[in-house]
Short mmCIF file of C-alpha atoms in Angstrom, two decimals:
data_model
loop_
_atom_site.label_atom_id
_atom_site.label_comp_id
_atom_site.label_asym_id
_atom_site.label_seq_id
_atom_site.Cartn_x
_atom_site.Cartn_y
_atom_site.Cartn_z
CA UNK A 1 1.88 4.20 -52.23
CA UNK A 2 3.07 0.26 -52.38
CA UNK A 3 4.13 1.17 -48.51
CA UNK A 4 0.95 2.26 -47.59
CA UNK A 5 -1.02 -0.42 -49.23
CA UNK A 6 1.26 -3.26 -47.48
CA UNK A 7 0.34 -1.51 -44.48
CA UNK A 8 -3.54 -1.00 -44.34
CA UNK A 9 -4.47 -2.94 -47.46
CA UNK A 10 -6.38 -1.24 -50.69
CA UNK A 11 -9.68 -0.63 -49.46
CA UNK A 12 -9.10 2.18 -46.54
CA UNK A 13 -5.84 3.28 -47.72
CA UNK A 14 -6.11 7.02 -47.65
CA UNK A 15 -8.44 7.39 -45.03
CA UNK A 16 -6.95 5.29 -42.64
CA UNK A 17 -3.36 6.95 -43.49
CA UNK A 18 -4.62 10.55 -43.13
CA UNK A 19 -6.28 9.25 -39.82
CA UNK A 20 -2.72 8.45 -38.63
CA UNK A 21 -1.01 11.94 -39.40
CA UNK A 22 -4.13 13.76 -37.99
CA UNK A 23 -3.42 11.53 -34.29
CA UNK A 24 0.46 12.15 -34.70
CA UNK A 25 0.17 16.14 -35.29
CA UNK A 26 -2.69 16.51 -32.41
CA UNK A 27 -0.65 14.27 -29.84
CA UNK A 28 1.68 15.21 -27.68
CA UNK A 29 4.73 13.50 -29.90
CA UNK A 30 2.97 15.99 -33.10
CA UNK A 31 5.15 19.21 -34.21
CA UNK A 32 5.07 21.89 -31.68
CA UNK A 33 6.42 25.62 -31.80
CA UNK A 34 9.90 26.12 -32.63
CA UNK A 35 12.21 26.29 -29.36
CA UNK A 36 9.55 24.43 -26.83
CA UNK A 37 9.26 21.21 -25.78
CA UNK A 38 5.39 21.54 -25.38
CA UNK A 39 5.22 21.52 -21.80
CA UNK A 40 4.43 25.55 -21.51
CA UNK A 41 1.31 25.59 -23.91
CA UNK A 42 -0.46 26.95 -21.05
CA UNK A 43 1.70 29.98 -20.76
CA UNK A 44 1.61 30.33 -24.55
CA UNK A 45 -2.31 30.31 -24.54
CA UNK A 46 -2.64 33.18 -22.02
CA UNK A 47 0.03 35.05 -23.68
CA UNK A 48 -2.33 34.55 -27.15
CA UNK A 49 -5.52 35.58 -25.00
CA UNK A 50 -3.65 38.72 -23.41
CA UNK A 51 -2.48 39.70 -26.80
CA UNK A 52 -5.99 39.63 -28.17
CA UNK A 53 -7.63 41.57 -24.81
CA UNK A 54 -4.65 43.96 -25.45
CA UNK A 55 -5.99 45.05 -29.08
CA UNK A 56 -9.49 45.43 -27.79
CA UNK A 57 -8.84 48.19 -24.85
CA UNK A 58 -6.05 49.93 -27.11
CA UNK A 59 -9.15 50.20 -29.63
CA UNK A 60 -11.19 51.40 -27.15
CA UNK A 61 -8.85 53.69 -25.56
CA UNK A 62 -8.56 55.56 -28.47
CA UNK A 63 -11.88 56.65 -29.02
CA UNK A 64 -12.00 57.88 -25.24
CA UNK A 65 -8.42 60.02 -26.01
CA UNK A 66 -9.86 60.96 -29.40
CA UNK A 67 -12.71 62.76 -27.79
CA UNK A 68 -10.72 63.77 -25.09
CA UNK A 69 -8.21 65.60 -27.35
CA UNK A 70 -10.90 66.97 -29.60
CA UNK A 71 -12.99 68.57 -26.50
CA UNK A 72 -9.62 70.15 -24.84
CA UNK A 73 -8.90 71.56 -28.21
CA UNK A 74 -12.12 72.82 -28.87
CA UNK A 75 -12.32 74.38 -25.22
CA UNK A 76 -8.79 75.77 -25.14
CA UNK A 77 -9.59 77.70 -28.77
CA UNK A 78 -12.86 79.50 -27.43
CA UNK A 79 -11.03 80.31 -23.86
CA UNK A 80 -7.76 82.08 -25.96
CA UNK A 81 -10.80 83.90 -27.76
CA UNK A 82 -12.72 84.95 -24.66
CA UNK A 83 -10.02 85.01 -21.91
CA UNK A 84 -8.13 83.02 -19.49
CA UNK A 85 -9.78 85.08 -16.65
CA UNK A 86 -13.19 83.79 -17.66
CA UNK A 87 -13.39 80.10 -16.09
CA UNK A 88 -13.84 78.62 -13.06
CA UNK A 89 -11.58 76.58 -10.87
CA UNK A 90 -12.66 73.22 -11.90
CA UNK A 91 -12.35 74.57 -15.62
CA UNK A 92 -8.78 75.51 -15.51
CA UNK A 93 -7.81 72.11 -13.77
CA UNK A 94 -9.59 69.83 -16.56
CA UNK A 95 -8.10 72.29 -19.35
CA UNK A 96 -4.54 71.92 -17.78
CA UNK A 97 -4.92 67.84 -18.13
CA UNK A 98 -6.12 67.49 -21.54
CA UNK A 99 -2.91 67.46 -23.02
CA UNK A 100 -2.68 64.13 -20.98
CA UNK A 101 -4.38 62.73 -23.93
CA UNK A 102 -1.19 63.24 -26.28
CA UNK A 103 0.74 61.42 -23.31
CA UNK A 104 -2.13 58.36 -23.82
CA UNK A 105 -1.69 58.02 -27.20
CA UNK A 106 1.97 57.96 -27.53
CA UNK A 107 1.96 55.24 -25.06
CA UNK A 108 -1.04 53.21 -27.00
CA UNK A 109 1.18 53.55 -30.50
CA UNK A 110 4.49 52.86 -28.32
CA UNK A 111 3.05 50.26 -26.62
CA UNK A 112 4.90 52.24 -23.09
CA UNK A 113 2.86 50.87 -20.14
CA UNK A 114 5.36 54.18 -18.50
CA UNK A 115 3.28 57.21 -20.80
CA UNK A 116 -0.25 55.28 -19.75
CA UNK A 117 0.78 55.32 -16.31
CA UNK A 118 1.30 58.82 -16.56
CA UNK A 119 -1.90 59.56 -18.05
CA UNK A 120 -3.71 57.18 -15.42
CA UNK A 121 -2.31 59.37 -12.82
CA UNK A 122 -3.50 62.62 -14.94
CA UNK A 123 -6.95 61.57 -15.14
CA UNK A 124 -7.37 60.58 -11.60
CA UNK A 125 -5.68 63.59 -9.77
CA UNK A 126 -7.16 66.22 -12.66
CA UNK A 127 -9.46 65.51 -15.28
CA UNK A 128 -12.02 63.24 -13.41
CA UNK A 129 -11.92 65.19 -10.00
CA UNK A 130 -12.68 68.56 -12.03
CA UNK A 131 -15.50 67.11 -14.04
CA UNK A 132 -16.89 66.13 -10.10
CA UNK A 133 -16.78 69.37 -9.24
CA UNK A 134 -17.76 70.64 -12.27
CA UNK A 135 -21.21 68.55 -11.63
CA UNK A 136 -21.04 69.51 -7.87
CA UNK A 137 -20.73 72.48 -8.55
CA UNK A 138 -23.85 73.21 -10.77
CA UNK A 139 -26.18 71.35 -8.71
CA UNK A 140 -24.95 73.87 -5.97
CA UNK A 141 -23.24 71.12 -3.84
CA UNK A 142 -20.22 73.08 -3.94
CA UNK A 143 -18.53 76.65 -5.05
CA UNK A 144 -17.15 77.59 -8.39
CA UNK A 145 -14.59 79.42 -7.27
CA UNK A 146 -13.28 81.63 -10.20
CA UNK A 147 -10.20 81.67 -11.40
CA UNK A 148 -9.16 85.44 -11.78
CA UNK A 149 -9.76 85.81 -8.09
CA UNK A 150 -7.40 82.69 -7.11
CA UNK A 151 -5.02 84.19 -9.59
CA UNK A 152 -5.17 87.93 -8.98
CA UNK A 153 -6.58 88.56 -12.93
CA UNK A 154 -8.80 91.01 -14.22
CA UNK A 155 -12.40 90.57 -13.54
CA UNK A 156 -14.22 88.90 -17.20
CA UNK A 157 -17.13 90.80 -18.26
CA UNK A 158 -18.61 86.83 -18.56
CA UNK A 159 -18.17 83.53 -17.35
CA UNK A 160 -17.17 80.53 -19.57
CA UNK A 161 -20.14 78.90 -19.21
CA UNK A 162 -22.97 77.62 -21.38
CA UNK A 163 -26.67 79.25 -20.64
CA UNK A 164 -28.26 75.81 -20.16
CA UNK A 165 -27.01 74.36 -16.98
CA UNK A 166 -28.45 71.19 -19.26
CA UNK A 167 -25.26 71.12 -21.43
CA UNK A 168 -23.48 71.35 -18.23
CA UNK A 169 -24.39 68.46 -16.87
CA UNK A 170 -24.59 66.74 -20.45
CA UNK A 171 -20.43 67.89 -21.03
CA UNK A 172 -19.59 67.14 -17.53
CA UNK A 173 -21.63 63.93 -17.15
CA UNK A 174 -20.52 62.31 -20.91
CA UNK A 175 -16.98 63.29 -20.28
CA UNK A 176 -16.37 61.94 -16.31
CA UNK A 177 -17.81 58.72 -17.48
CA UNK A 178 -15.30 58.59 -20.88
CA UNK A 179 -12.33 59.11 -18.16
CA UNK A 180 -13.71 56.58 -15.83
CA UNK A 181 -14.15 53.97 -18.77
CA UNK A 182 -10.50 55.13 -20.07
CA UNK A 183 -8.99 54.20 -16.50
CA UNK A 184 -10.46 50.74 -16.77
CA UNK A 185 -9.50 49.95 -20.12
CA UNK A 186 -5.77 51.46 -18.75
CA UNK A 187 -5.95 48.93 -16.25
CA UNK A 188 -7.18 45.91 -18.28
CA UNK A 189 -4.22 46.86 -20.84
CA UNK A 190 -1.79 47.56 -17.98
CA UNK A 191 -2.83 43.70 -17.40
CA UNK A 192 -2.39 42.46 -20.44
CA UNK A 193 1.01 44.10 -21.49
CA UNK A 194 2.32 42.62 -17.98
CA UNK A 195 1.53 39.24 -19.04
CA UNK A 196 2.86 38.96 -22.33
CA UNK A 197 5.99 40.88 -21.02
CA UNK A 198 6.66 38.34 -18.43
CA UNK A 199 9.15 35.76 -18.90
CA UNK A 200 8.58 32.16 -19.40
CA UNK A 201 9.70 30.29 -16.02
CA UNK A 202 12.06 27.36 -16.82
CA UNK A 203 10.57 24.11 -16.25
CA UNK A 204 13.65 22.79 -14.43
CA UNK A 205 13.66 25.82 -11.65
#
């Protein structure tokens, strides 16, 4: 302390001192990260941001693939019950993409942009089109078209189909917009993992 006093003098020792490190650490001659001369803190505070955007649409994401998988499963238990032959077109088509939402969450807990790309491509050549023409469909816009017809089955003594063309719309309607939302938030995380994947460019090239 005999250092510090020589230097500033006893009344503003400490505060004066303190002031000093407080400059020294918050200048550009302060400590920096660990292999980095300082000049990249740009890159480094994008790569922060992207990592924090990244946890928000992996959050979101799987609450979309959680209802997702818990409607397929749902569906797919009640059609082994009442037959294959009894839906529609548009019906069989969403059914045979919901496992995409296995392929989702694998890549959101492997962090694979490659399994999310997948189920990007699943949801926009499948599930959303079918939920269109689900919605199409009941408002008469276009035809059902039933399955066992297309695929030479036995005729079903009933149609899997609710009696309220209301839950219709409310099951087609909830679950189009929950794929559309999940291909944003795909995107936005496709995004993010790109940036914090990409390499730092040397300052000297």
């Amino acid at each position: 302390s005999s250092g510090i006093n020589a230097e500033y003098g006893e009344g503003d020792t400490f505060q004066h001192y303190f002031k000093r490190i407080n400059l020294s650490m918050s200048s550009k001659a302060g400590p920096r990260a660990e292999g980095t001369d300082g000049s990249d803190w740009k890159h480094r505070e994008k790569v922060a941001h992207q990592y924090v955007v990244s946890v928000k649409y992996k959050n979101a994401i799987k609450r979309t693939l959680l209802y997702h998988g818990m409607l397929g499963t749902s569906i797919l238990i009640s059609v082994l019950l009442s037959g294959v032959n009894s839906l529609y077109c548009w019906q069989a088509l969403w059914l045979a993409a919901a496992p995409s939402s296995i392929i989702g969450f694998r890549g959101i807990l492997k962090n694979q942009i490659s399994y999310l790309n997948v189920y990007r491509i699943l949801l926009l050549t499948c599930s959303i089109p079918s939920c269109a023409w689900g919605l199409a469909a009941t408002l008469g816009f276009a035809p059902h078209y039933e399955l066992y017809k297309v695929a030479g089955l036995k005729k079903p003594e009933h149609f899997f189909m609710p009696a309220s063309d209301f839950a219709i719309y409310f099951l087609c309607g909830t679950t189009f917009l929950s794929h559309m939302f999940s291909l944003a938030c795909v995107s936005k995380l496709s995004n993010a993992w790109n940036v914090t994947s990409r390499p730092r460019k040397n300052k000297d090239q």
